[in-house]
Short mmCIF file of C-alpha atoms in Angstrom, two decimals:
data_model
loop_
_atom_site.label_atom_id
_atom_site.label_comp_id
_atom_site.label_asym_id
_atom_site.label_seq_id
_atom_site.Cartn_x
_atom_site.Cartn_y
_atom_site.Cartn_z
CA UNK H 164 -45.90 -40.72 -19.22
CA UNK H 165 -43.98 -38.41 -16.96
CA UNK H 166 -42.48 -34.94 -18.53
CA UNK H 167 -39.09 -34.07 -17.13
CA UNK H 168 -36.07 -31.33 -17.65
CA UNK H 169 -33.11 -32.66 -18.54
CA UNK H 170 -30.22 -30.22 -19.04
CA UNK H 171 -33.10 -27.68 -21.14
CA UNK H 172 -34.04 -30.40 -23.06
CA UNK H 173 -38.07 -31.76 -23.14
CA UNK H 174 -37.50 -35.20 -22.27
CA UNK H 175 -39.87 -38.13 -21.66
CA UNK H 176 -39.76 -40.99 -19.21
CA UNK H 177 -41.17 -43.99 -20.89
CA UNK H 178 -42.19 -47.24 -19.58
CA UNK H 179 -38.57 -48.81 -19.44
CA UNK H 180 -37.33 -45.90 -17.24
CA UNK H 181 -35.22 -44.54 -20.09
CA UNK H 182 -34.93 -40.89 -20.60
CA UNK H 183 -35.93 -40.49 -24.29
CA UNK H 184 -35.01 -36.70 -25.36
CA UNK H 185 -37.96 -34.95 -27.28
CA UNK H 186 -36.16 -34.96 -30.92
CA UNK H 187 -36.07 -38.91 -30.64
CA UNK H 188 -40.01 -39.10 -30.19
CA UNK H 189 -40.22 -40.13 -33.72
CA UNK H 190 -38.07 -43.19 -33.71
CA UNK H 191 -39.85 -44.82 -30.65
CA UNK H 192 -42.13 -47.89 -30.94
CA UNK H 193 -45.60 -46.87 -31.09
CA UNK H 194 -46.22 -49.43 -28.40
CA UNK H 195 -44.24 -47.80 -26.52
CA UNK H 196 -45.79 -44.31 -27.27
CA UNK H 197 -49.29 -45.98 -26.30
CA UNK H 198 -47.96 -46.87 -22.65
CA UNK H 199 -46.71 -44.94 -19.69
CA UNK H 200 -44.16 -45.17 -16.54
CA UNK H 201 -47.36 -46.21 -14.31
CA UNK H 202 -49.60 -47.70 -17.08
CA UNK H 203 -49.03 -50.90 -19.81
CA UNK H 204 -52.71 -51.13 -20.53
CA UNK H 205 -55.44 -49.47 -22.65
CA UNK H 206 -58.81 -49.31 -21.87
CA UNK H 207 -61.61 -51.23 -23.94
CA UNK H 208 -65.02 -51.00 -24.82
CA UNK H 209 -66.32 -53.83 -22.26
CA UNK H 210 -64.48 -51.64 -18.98
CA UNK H 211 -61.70 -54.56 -18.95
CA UNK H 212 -57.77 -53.69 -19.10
CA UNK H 213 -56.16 -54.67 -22.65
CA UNK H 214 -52.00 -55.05 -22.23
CA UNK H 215 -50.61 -52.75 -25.04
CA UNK H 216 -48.27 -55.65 -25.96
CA UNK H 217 -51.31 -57.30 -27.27
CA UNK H 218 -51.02 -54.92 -30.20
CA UNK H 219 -47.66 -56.01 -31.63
CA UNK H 220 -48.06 -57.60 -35.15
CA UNK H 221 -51.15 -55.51 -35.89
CA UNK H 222 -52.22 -52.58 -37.95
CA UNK H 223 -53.32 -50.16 -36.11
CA UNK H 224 -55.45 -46.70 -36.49
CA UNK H 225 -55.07 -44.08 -33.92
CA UNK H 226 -58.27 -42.11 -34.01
CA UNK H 227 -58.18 -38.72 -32.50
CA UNK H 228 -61.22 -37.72 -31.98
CA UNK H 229 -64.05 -35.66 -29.52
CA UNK H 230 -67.54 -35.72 -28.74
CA UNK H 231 -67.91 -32.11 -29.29
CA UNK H 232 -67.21 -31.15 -32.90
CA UNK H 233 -69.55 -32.81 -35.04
CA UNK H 234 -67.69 -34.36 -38.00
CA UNK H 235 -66.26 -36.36 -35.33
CA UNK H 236 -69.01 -37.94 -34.35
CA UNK H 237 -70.57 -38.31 -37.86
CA UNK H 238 -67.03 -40.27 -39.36
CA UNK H 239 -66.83 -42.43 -35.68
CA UNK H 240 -70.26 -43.76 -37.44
CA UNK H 241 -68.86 -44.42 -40.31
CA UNK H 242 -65.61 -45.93 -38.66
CA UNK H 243 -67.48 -48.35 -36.49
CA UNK H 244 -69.28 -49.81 -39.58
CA UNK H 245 -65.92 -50.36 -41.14
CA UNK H 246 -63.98 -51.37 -37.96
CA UNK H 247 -66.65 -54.35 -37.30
CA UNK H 248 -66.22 -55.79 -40.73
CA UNK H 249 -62.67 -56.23 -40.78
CA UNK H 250 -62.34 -57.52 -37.29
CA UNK H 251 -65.30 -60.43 -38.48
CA UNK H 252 -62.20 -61.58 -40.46
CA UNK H 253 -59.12 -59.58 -39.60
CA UNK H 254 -57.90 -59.70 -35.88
CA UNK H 255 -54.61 -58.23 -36.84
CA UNK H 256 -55.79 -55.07 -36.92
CA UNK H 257 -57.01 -52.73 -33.94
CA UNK H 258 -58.34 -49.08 -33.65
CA UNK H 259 -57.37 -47.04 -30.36
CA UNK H 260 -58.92 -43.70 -29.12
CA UNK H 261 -56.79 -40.70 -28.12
CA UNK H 262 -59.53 -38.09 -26.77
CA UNK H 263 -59.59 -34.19 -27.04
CA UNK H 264 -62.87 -34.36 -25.54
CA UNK H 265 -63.51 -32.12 -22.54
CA UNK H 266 -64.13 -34.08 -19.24
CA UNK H 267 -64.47 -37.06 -17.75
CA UNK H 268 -68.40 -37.55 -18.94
CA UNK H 269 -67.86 -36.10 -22.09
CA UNK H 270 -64.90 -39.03 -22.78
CA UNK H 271 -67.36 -41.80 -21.39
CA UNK H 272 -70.29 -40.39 -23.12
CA UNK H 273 -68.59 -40.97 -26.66
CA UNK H 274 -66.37 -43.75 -25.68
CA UNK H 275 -69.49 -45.96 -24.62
CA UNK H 276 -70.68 -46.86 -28.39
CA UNK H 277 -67.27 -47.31 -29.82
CA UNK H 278 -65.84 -50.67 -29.95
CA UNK H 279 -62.41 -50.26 -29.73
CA UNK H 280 -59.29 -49.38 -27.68
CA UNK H 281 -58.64 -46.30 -25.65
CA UNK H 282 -56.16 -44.75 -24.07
CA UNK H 283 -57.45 -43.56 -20.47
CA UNK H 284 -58.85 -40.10 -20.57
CA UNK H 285 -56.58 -39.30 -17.30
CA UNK H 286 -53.59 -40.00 -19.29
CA UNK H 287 -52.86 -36.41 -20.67
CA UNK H 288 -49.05 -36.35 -21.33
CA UNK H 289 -49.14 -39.67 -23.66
CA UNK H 290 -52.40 -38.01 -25.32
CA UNK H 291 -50.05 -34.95 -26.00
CA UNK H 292 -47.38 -37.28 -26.99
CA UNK H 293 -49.10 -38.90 -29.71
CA UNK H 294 -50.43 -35.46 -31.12
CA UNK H 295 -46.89 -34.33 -31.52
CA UNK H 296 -45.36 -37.42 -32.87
CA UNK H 297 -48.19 -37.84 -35.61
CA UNK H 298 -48.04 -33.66 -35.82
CA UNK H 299 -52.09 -33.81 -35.43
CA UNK H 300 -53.47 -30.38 -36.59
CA UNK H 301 -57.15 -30.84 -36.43
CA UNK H 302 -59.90 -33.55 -35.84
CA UNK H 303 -61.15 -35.85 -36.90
CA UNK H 304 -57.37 -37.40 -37.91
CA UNK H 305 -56.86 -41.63 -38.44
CA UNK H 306 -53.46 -41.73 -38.24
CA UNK H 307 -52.68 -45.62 -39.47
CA UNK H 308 -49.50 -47.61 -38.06
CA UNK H 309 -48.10 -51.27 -39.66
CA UNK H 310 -47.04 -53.66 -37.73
CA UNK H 311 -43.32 -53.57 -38.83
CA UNK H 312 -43.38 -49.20 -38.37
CA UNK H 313 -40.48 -48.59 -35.78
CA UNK H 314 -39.69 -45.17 -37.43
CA UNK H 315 -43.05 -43.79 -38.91
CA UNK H 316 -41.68 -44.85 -42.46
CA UNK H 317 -44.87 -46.84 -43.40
CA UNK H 318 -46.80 -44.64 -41.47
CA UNK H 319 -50.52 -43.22 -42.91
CA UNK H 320 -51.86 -40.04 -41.85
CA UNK H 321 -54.41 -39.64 -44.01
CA UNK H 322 -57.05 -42.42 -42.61
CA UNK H 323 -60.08 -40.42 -42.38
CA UNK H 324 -60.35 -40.04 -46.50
CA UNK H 325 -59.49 -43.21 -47.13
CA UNK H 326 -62.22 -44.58 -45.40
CA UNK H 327 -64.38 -42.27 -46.63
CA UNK H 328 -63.02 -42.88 -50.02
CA UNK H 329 -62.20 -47.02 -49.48
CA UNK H 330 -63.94 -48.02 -46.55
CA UNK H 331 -62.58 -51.38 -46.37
CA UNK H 332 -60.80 -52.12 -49.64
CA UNK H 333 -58.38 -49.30 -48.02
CA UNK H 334 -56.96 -52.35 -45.36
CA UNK H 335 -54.41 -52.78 -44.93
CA UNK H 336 -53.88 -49.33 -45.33
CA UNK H 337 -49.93 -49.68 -46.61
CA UNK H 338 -48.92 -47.40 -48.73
CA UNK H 339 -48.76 -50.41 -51.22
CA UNK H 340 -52.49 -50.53 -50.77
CA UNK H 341 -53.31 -46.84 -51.61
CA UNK H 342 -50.76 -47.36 -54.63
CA UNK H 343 -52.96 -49.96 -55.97
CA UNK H 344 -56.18 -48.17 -55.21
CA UNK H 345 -55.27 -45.43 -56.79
CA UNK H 346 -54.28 -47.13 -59.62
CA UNK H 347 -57.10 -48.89 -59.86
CA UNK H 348 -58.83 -45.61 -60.30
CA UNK H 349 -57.02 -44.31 -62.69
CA UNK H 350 -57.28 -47.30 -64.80
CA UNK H 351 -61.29 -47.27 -64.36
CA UNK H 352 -61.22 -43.20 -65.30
CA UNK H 353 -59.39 -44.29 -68.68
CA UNK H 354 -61.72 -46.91 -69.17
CA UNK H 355 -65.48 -45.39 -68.46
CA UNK H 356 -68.41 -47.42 -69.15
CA UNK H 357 -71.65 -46.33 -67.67
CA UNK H 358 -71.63 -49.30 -65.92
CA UNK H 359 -68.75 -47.86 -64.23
CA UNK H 360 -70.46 -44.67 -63.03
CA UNK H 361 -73.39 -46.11 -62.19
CA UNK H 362 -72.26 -48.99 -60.57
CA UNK H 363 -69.39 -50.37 -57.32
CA UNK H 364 -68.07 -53.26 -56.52
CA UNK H 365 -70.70 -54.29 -54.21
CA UNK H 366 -73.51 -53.59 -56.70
CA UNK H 367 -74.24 -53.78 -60.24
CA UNK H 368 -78.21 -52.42 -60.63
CA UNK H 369 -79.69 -49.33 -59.97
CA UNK H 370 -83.85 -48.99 -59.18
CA UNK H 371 -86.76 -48.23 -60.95
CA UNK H 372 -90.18 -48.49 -61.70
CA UNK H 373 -92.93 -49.80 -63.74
CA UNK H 374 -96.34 -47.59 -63.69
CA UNK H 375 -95.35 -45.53 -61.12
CA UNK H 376 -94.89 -48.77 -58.32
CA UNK H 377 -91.78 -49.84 -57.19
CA UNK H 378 -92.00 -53.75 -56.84
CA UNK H 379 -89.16 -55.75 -55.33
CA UNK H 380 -88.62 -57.98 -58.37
CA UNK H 381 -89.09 -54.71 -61.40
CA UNK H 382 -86.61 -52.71 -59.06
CA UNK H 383 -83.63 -54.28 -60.04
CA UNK H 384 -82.29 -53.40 -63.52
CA UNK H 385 -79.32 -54.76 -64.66
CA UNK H 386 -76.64 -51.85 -65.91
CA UNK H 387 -75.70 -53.56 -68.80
CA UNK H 388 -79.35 -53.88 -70.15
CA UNK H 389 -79.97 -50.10 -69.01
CA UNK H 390 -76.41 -49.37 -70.88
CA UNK H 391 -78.23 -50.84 -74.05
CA UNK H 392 -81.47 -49.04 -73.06
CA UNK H 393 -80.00 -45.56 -73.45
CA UNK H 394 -77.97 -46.83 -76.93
CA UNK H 395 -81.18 -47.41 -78.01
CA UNK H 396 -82.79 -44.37 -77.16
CA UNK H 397 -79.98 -41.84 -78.15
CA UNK H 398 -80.01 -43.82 -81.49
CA UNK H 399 -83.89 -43.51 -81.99
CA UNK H 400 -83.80 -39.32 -81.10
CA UNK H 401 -80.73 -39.07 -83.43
CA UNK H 402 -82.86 -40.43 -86.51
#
């Protein structure tokens, strides 16, 4: 992406050789945002050349990210759990990298275990482009674009917490989506069991043990028997 004066004005030369004045950033195609004068392709994880057409119709995250400040690296962990599951049964939806890490190496170094898109390290002015448009002010920042976005309206910035607080319920991260999530919560907050707190929706048990040994059959306890448990016992040390 190639940064030009135009009568005082910041402009920016994208890849249909239109001059696209700075205050009109937001209104332009992410695609297009992703792409450059000299460049229609992202990098992926396998070295090959990915067309940024490719991503039209698809949710995508823009992950900005670097190798050098910790949290980063400890919620790419995270993300790369969550990214794999949907894409067993999702391939509408894509994740692309837009570095702040500090050379060359230090791009490849992180880059290598992640399993998505990037855009090329090189590619500094549509890296800076990005940050502005999505008004990045620290790292690690998901910023999550819908298919239909042209304007930013549908457009998530919050990504990071709701995969920490989702993981993949959160998809396809619409604001519809977090509406009913957060619903959903509010609903299960006005309705507490201990079940509830003790439980998610990918498990209903919690452990113990019998004698001090933890077996693999005696570790799984039901929550509605241990809800009935502690009845029991609050009932016996109240009489």
């Amino acid at each position: 992406m190639k940064m030009e004066m135009k009568k005082g004005v910041e402009t920016v030369v994208i890849n249909n050789g239109n001059f696209v004045e700075e205050e009109e950033l937001s209104s332009c195609k992410f695609s297009h945002l992703l792409a450059s004068k000299d460049r229609d392709f992202l990098l992926s994880s396998t070295g090959a050349q990915v067309k940024v057409s490719e991503l039209e119709g698809k949710v995508v995250g823009l992950l900005f990210a670097a190798n050098w400040y910790p949290p980063c690296r400890g919620f790419t962990q995270l993300l790369i759990g969550i990214y794999q599951q949907l894409k067993t049964n999702i391939p509408s939806f894509e994740i692309v990298y837009v570095s702040s890490d500090e050379d060359l190496d230090a791009f490849n170094g992180f880059y290598q275990n992640m399993p998505w898109l990037a855009v090329p390290f090189s590619d500094l002015e549509t890296k800076k482009a990005l940050n502005r448009k999505y008004e990045v002010e620290g790292i690690p920042c998901l910023v999550m674009l819908q298919p239909d976005d042209s304007k930013g309206e549908a457009t998530l910035r919050d990504g990071v917490e709701l995969i920490y607080r989702y993981g993949v319920q959160a998809f396809p991260f619409s604001k519809e989506r977090l509406e009913e999530l957060h619903d959903a919560e509010r609903e299960k907050l006005e309705n507490q069991t201990l079940a509830n707190l003790l439980g998610n929706n990918n498990r209903d048990y919690v452990f113990s043990h019998t004698n001090g040994l933890l077996t693999q059959v005696e570790c799984f306890v039901h929550l509605t028997h241990l809800h009935a448990t502690v009845f029991h016992y609050s009932t016996y040390y109240i009489m």
